Coordinates of C-alpha atoms and ligand atoms in Angstrom, one line a residue:
X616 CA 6.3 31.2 14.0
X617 CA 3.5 29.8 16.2
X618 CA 5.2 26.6 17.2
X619 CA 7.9 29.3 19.0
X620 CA 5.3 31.4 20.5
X621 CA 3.6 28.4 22.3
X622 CA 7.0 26.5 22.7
X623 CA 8.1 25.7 26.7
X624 CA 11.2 27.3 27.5
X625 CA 12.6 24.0 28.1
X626 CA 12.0 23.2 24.1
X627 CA 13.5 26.3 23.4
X628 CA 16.5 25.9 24.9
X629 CA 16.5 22.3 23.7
X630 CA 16.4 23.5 20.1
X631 CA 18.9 26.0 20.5
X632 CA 21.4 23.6 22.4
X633 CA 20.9 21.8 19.3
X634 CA 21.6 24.7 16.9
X635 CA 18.2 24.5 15.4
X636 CA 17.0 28.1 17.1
X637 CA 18.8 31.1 17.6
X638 CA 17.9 33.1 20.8
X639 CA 17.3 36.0 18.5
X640 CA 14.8 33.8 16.5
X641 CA 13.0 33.3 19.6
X642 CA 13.1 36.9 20.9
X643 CA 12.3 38.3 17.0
X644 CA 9.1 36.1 17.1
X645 CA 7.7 37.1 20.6
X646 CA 8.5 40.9 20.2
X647 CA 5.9 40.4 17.3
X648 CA 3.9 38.6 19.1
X649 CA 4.0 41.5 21.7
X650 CA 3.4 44.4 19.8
X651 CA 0.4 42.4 17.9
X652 CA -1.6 41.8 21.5
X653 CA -0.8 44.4 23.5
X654 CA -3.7 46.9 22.5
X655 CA -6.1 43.5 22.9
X656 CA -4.7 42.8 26.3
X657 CA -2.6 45.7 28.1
X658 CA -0.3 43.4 29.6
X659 CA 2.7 45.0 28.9
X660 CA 3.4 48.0 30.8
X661 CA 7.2 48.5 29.8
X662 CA 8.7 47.0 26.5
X663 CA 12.5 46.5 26.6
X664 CA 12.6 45.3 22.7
X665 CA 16.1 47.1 21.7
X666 CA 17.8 45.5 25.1
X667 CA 16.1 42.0 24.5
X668 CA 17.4 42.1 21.3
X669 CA 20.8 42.9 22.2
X670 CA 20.9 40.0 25.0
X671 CA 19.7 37.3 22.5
X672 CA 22.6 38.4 20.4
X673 CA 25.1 37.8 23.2
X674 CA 23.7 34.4 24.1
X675 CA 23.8 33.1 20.4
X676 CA 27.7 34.4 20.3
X677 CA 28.4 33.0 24.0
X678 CA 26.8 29.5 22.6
X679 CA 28.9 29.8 19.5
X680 CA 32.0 30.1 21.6
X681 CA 30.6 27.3 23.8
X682 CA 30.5 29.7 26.5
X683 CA 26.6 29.8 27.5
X684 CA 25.5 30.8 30.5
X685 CA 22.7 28.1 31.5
X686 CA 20.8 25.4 29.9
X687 CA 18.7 28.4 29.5
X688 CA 21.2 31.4 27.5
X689 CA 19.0 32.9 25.4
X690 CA 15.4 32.3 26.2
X691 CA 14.1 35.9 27.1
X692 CA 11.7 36.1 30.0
X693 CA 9.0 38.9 31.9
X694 CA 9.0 40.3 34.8
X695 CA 6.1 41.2 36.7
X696 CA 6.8 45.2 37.5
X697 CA 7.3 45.0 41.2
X698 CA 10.7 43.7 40.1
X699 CA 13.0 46.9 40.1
X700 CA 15.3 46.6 37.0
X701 CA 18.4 48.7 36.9
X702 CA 17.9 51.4 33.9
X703 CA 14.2 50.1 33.3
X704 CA 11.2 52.0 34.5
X705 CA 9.9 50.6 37.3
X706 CA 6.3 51.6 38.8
X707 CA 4.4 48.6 40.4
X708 CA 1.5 50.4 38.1
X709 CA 1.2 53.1 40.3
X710 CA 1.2 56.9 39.2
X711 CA 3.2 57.1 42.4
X712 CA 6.3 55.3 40.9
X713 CA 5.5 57.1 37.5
X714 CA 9.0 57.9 35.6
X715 CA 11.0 56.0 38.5
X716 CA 14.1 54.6 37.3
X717 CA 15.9 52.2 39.8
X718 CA 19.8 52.4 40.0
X719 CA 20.4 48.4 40.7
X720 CA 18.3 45.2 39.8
X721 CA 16.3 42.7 42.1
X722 CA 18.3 39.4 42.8
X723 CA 15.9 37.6 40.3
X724 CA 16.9 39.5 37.7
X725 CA 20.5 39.6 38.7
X726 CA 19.9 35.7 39.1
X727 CA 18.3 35.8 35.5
X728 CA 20.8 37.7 33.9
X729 CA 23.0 35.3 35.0
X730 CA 21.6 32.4 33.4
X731 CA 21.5 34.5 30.3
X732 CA 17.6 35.2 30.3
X733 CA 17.0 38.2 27.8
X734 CA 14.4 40.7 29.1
X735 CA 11.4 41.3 27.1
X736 CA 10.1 43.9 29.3
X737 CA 7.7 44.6 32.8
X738 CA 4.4 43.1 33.5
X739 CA 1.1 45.3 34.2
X740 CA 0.3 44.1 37.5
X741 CA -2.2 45.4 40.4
X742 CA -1.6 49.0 42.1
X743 CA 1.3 47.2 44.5
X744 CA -0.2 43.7 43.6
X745 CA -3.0 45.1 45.7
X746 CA -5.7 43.0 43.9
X747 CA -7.3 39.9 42.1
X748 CA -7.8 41.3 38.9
X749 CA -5.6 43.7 37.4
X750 CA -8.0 46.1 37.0
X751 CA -6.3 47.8 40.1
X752 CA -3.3 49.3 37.8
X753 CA -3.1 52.9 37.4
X754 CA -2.5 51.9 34.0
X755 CA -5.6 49.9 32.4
X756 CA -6.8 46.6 33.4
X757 CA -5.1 43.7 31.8
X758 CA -7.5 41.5 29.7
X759 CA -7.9 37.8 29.7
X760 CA -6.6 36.3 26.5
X761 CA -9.2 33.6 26.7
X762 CA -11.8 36.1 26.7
X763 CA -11.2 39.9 26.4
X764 CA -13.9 41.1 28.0
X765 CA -12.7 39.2 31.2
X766 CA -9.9 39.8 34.0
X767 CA -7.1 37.4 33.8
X768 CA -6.8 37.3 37.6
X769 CA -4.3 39.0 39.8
X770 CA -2.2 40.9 40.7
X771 CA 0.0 39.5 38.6
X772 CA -2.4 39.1 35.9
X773 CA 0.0 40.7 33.1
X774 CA 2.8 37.9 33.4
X775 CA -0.3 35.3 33.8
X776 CA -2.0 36.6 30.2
X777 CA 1.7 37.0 28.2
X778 CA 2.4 33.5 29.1
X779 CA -0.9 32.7 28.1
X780 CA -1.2 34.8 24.9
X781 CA 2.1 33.1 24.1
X782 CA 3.8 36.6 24.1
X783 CA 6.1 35.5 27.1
X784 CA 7.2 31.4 27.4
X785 CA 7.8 31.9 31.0
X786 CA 7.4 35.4 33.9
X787 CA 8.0 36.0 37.1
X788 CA 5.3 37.2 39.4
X789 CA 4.5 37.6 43.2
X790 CA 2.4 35.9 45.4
X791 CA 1.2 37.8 49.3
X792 CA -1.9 36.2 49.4
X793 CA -2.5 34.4 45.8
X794 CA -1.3 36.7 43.2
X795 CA 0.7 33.9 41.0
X796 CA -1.7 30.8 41.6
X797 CA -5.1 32.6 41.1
X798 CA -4.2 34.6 37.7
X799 CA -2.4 31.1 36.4
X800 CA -6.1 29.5 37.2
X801 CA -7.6 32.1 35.7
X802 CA -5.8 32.3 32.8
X803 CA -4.9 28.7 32.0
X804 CA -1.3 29.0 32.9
X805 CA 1.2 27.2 35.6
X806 CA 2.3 29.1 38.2
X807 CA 3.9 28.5 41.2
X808 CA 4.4 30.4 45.1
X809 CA 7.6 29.1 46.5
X810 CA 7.9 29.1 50.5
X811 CA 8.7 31.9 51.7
X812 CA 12.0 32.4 52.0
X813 CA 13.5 30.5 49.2
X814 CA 13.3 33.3 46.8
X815 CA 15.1 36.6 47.8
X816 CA 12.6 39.7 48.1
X817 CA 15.9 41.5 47.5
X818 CA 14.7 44.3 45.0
X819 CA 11.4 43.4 45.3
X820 CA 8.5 46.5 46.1
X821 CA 7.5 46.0 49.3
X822 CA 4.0 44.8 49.9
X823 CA 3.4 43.0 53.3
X824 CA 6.4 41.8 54.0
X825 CA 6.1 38.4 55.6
X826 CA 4.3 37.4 53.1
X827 CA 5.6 38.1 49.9
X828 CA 7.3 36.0 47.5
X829 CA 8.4 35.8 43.8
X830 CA 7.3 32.6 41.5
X831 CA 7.3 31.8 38.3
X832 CA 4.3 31.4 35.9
X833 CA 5.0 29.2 32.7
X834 CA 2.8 26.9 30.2
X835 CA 4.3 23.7 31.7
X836 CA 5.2 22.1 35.3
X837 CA 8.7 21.7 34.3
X838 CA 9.2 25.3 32.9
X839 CA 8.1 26.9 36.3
X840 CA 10.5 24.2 37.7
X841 CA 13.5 25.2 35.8
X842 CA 12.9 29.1 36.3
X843 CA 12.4 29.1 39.8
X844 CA 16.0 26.8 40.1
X845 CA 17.6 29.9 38.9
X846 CA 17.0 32.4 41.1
X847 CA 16.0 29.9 43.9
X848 CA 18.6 29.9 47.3
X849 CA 20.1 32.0 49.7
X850 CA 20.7 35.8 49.8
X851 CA 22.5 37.7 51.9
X852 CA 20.5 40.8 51.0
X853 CA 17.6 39.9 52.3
X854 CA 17.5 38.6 56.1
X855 CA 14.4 36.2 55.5
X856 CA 16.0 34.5 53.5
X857 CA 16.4 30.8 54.3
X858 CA 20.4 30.0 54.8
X859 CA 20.1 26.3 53.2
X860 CA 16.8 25.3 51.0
X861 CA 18.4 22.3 49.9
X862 CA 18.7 21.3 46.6
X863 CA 17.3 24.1 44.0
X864 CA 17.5 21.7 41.1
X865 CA 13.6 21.1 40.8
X866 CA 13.8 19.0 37.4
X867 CA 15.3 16.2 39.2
X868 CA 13.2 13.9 39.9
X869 CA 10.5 15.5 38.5
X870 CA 9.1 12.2 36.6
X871 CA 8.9 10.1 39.5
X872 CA 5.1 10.2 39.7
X873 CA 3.1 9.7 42.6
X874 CA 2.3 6.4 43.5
X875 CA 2.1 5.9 47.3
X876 CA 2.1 9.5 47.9
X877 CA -0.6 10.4 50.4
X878 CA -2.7 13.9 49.6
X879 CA -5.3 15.2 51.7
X880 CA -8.6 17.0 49.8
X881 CA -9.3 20.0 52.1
X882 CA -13.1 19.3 53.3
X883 CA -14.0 22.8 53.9
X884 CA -12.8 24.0 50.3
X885 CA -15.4 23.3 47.7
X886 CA -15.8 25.8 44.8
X887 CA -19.5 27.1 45.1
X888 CA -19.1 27.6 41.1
X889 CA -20.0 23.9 39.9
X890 CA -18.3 24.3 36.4
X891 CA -15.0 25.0 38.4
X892 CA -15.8 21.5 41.4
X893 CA -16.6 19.3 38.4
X894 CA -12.9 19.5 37.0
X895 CA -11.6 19.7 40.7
X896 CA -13.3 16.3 41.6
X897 CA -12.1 14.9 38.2
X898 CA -8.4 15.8 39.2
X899 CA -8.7 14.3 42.6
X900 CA -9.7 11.4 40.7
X901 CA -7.2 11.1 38.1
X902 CA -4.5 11.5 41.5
X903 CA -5.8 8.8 42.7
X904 CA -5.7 6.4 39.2
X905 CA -2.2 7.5 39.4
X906 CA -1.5 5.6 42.8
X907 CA -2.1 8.4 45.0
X908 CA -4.0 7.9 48.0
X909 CA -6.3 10.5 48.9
X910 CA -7.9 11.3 52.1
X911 CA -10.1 13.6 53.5
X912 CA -8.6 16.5 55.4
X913 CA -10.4 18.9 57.5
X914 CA -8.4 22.4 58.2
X915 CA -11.1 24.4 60.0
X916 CA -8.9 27.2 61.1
X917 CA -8.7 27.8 57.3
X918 CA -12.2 29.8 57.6
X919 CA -10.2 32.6 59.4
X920 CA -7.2 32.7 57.2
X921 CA -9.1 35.2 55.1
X922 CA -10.0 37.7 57.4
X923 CA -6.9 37.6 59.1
X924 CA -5.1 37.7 55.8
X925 CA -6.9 41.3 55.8
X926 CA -5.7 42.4 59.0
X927 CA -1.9 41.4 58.5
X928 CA -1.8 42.4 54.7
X929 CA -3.3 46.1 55.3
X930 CA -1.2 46.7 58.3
X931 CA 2.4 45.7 56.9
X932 CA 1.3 47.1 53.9
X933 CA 0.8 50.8 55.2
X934 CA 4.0 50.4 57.1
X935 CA 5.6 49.9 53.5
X936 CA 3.7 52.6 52.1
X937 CA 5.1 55.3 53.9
X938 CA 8.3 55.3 52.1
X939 CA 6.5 57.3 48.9
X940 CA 6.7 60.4 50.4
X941 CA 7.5 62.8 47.6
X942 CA 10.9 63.0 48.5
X943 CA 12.5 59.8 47.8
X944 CA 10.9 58.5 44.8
X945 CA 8.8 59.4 41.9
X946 CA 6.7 62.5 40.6
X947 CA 6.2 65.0 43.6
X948 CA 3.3 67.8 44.0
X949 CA 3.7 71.3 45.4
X950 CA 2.5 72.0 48.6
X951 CA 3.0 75.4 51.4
X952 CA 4.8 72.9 53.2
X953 CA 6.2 69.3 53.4
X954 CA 3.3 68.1 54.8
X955 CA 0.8 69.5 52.2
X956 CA 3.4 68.2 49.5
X957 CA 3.7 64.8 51.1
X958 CA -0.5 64.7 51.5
X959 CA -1.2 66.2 48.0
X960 CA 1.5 63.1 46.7
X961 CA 0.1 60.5 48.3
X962 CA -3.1 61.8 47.4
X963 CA -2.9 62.0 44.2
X964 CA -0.3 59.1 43.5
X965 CA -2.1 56.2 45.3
X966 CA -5.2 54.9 43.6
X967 CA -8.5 54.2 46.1
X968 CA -7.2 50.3 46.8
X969 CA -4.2 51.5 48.3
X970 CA -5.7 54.4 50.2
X971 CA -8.5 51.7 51.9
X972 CA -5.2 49.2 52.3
X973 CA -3.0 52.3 54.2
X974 CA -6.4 53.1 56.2
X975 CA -7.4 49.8 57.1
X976 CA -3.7 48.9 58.3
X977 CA -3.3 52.1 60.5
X978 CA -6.4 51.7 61.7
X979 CA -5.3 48.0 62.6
X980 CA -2.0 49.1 64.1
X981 CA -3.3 51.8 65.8
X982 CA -2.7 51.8 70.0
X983 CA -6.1 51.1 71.4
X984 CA -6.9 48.8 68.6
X985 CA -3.7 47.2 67.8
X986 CA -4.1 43.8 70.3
X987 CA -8.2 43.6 68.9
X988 CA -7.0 43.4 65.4
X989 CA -3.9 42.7 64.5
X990 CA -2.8 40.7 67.5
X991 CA -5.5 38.6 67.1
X992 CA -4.9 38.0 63.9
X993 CA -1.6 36.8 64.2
X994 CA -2.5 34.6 67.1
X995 CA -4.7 33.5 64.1
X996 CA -2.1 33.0 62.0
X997 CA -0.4 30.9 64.6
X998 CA -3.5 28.5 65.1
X999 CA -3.3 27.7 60.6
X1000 CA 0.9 26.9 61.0
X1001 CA 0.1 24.7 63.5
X1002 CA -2.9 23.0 62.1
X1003 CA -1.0 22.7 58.8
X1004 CA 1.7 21.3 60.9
X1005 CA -0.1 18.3 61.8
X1006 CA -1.6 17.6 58.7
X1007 CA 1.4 17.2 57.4
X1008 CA 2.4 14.0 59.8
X1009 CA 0.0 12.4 57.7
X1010 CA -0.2 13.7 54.4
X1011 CA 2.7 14.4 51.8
X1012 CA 0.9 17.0 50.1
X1013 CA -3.1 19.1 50.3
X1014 CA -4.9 19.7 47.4
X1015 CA -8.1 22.4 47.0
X1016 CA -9.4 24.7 43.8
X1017 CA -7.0 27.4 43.1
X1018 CA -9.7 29.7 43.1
X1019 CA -13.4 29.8 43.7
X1020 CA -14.3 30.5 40.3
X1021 CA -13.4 30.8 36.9
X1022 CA -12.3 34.6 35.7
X1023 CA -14.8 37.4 35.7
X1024 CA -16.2 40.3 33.6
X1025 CA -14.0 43.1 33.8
X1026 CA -16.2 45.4 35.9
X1027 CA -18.1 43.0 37.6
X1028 CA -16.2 43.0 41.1
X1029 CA -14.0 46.4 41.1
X1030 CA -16.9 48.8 43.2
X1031 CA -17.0 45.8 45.9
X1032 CA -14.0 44.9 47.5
X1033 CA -15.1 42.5 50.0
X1034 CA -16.0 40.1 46.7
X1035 CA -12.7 41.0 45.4
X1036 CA -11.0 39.8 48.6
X1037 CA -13.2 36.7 48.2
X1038 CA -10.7 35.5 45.2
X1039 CA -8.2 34.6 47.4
X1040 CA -9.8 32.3 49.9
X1041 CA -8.2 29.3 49.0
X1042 CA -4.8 30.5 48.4
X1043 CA -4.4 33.4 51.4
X1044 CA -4.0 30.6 54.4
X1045 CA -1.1 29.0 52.4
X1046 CA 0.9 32.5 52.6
X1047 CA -0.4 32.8 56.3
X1048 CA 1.7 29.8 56.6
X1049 CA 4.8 30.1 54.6
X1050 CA 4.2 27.1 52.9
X1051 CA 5.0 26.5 48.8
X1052 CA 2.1 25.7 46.6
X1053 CA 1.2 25.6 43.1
X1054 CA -2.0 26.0 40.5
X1055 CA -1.8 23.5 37.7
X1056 CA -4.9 24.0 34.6
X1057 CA -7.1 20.9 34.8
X1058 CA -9.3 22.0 31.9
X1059 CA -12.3 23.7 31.0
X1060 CA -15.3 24.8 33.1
X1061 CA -18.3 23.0 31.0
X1062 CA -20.3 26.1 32.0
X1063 CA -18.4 28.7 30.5
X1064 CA -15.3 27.0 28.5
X1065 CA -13.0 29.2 31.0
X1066 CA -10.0 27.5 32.4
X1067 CA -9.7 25.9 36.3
X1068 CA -7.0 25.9 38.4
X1069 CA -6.2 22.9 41.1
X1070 CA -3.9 23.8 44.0
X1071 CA -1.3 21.7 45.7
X1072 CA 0.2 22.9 48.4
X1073 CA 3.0 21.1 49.7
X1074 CA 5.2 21.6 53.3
X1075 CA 7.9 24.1 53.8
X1076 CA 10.8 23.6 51.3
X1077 CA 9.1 20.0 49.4
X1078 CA 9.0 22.0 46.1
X1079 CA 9.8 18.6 44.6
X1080 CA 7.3 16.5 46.0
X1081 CA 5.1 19.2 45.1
X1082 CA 6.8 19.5 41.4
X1083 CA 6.6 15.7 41.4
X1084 CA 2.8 16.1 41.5
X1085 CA 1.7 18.7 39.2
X1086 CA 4.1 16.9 36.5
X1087 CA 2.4 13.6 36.7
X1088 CA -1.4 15.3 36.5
X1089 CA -0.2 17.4 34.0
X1090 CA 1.2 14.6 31.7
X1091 CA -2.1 12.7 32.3
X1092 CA -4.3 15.2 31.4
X1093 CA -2.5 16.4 28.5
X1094 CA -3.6 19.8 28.7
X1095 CA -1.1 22.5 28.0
X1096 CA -1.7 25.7 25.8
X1097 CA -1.1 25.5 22.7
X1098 CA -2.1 27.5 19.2
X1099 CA -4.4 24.5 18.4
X1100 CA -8.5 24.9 18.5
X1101 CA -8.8 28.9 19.6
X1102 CA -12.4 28.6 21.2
X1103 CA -13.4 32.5 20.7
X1104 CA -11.1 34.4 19.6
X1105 CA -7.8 35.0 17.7
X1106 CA -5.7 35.9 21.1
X1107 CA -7.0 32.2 22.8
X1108 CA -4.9 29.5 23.1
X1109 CA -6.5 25.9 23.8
X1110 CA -6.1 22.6 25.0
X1111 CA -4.5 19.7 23.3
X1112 CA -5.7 16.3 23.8
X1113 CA -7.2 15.9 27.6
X1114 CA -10.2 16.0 28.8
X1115 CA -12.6 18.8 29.2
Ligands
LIG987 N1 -5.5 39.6 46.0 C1 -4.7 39.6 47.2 C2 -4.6 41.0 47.8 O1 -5.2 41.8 47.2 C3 -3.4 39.0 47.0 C4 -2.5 39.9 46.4 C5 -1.1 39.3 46.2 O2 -0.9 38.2 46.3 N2 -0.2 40.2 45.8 O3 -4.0 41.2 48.8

């Protein structure tokens, strides 16, 4: 049972292709699996066991007939909860959203559904992935299956600790500002934020609009390759959508390595946690043995991508926000009058993140204040595209820590948002900028034995140069989770072979 908990969904569908697995197998194991860590870890905040096991029924019959769907019929997957699923409670993990059943599905799931994936169930997340912890969620903070008594990142830290806790082999997530690559640091895992545009936000809750996007989070490079080619390409359902991303087939070409590729190291970004620099210059170094060449890169208009990131994200946000009015979706409160009824909702439906977000953005957008703030932040915005623009006439791809540290006590930054926001330093600008990046584990912290994530962040639409990348350091380092040498505690999963 272990070797299917930690098996890549590429193995899986390997082993079923070659009749050694059955889809319900699979599914069977990691509903157990589920059940037997959710009380540990909370990561879970819908279970769709009945359904799942209904799906993995029709993909073993379908392969049977030689009718599958995908190379991937019958390997069940999670979705982060900001997907809405048709007939599956939906709340982003907000009280707002309590009870809320959607009538139609996001195009990822439609896309997954497809391919055949069977649905395990919907990922605890951040209040409207506002966060970078999971401790946000109306519903309990997730836990960190490395360590319990830490977060596992976030927002989508519930997909990022059921990959991890080998409950899930692959899950979607979203990334605004670093909400797939910080948790996948955090909690050991892959994961990966597509440019924007290349996934459809079809179906997808609405955070800040321009920049949102869905991802995948997996154990391996080439999982997160393979599940973002299913639901990767054009949608006419949602009008950001690019019209032709090229090729969506990411495990071609995959092995090629990265000999002569050129990489810049982002000067300004250097973890301040030492544990977390020392694996980071290590990487950089094993890129190069690989025939890399590495440069130094300086991006100084990175410094603002932070605070700018907190003007923009606030502002679209609270725009979005005014949809949950009592009247279109979820639980509603009595009031005299709509407006009382519409205040006491929102009152007591949002939690205190989203309140400061809807404050801080109508405060942002508001007349006298609206060119100070959020003008110049998107003249801000402008100044990181175009820096980013340039670098790329003479590097192929960037490379910086995923994430300034390694994960954190539960507790130890919820009363001070400005710390929380901090999480995201590294990962914000590359939203700012459209661009697709990734977070592949390159090992241990010596300090703590908690897992580091290194970033690459590639140009608009070179997914596979990107892919390309964290394959070849991945293969070299040899460190993918596994059920082998649990440092701490019954729920961890560890490295195999490597360094670290
Ligand atoms: N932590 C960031 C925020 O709170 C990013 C969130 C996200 O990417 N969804 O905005």
């Amino acid at each position: 049972m272990s070797e299917i908990l930690y098996m890549p969904a590429t193995a899986m569908a390997a082993a079923m292709a070659a009749g050694e697995l059955s889809s319900r197998e699979v599914v069977a194991a990691l509903l157990e699996r589920a059940g037997g860590t959710q009380s540990a870890l909370n990561g879970w905040l819908q279970r769709t066991p009945e359904r799942a096991l209904k799906e993995a029924h029709a993909a073993d019959e379908r392969r049977a007939a030689g009718k599958s769907r995908s190379a991937f019929d019958g390997v069940p997957v999670a979705y982060k909860d900001i997907f809405v699923t048709k007939d599956v409670v939906t709340t982003c993990a907000s009280k707002i959203l309590e009870g809320w059943v959607p009538p139609y599905d996001a195009t990822v799931v439609e896309r997954c559904d497809a391919a055949g994936l069977p649905m395990l169930g919907k990922a605890n997340l951040d209040e409207f992935a506002m966060g970078s912890s999971t401790e946000n969620s109306a519903f309990g903070p997730v836990r960190n299956p490395w360590n319990t008594t830490m977060v596992p990142g976030g927002s989508s830290g519930g997909s990022a600790a059921l990959v991890a806790a080998g409950a899930a082999p692959w899950a979607w997530g979203t990334d605004t500002g670093g909400s797939i690559r910080q948790p996948a640091a955090l909690s050991g895992v892959v994961g990966v934020k597509p440019t924007y545009g290349l996934v459809s936000r079809y179906g997808l809750v609405a955070f800040a609009s321009s920049l949102d996007q869905a991802g995948p989070l997996a154990r391996t490079v080439k999982d997160c390759a393979a599940l973002l080619g299913l639901a990767a390409g054009h949608d006419p359902r949602d009008s950001t959508s690019i019209p032709a991303p090229g090729a969506t087939d990411y495990l071609a070409g995959i092995e090629d390595g990265v000999e002569g590729l050129r990489i810049g190291v982002v000067k300004e970004f250097r973890a301040p946690e030492a544990g977390v620099q020392a694996r980071i210059d290590e990487a950089y170094g094993r890129l190069e043995k690989l025939g890399a060449k590495l440069q130094e890169l300086s991006l100084p208009s990175f410094e603002f991508g932070l605070p700018a990131y907190y003007l923009i994200n606030p502002a679209e946000a609270s725009s979005n926000l005014a949809r949950y009015d009592g009247v279109r979706y979820g639980p509603r409160r009595r009031g005299e009058d709509v407006a009382q009824m519409m205040s006491r909702t929102r009152g007591e439906g949002f939690g205190a993140e989203v309140k400061r977000r809807i404050m801080l953005g109508s405060y942002a957008l508001s007349a006298g204040y609206y060119d100070a703030y959020y003008g110049k932040a998107q003249r801000v915005r402008t100044l990181i595209i175009e820096e980013l623009d340039r670098a790329y006439s003479s590097v192929d791809l960037i490379v910086s820590p995923t994430s300034p540290t390694t994960a954190f006590r539960i507790g130890e930054r919820a009363a001070d948002p400005l710390a929380m926001y901090l999480s995201d330093v590294y990962t914000a600008p590359v939203n700012l900028a459209g661009n697709a990046a990734i977070s592949v584990p390159c090992g241990t912290s010596e300090d703590n034995g908690l897992p580091v994530g290194l970033q690459i962040i590639a140009g608009a639409l070179d997914e596979h140069t990107m892919f390309r990348a964290a394959y070849a350091f991945e293969q070299d380092l040899g460190w993918i989770l596994s059920p082998e040498g649990n440092p701490g505690n019954d729920l961890t999963a560890a490295r195999k072979g490597g360094s670290s």
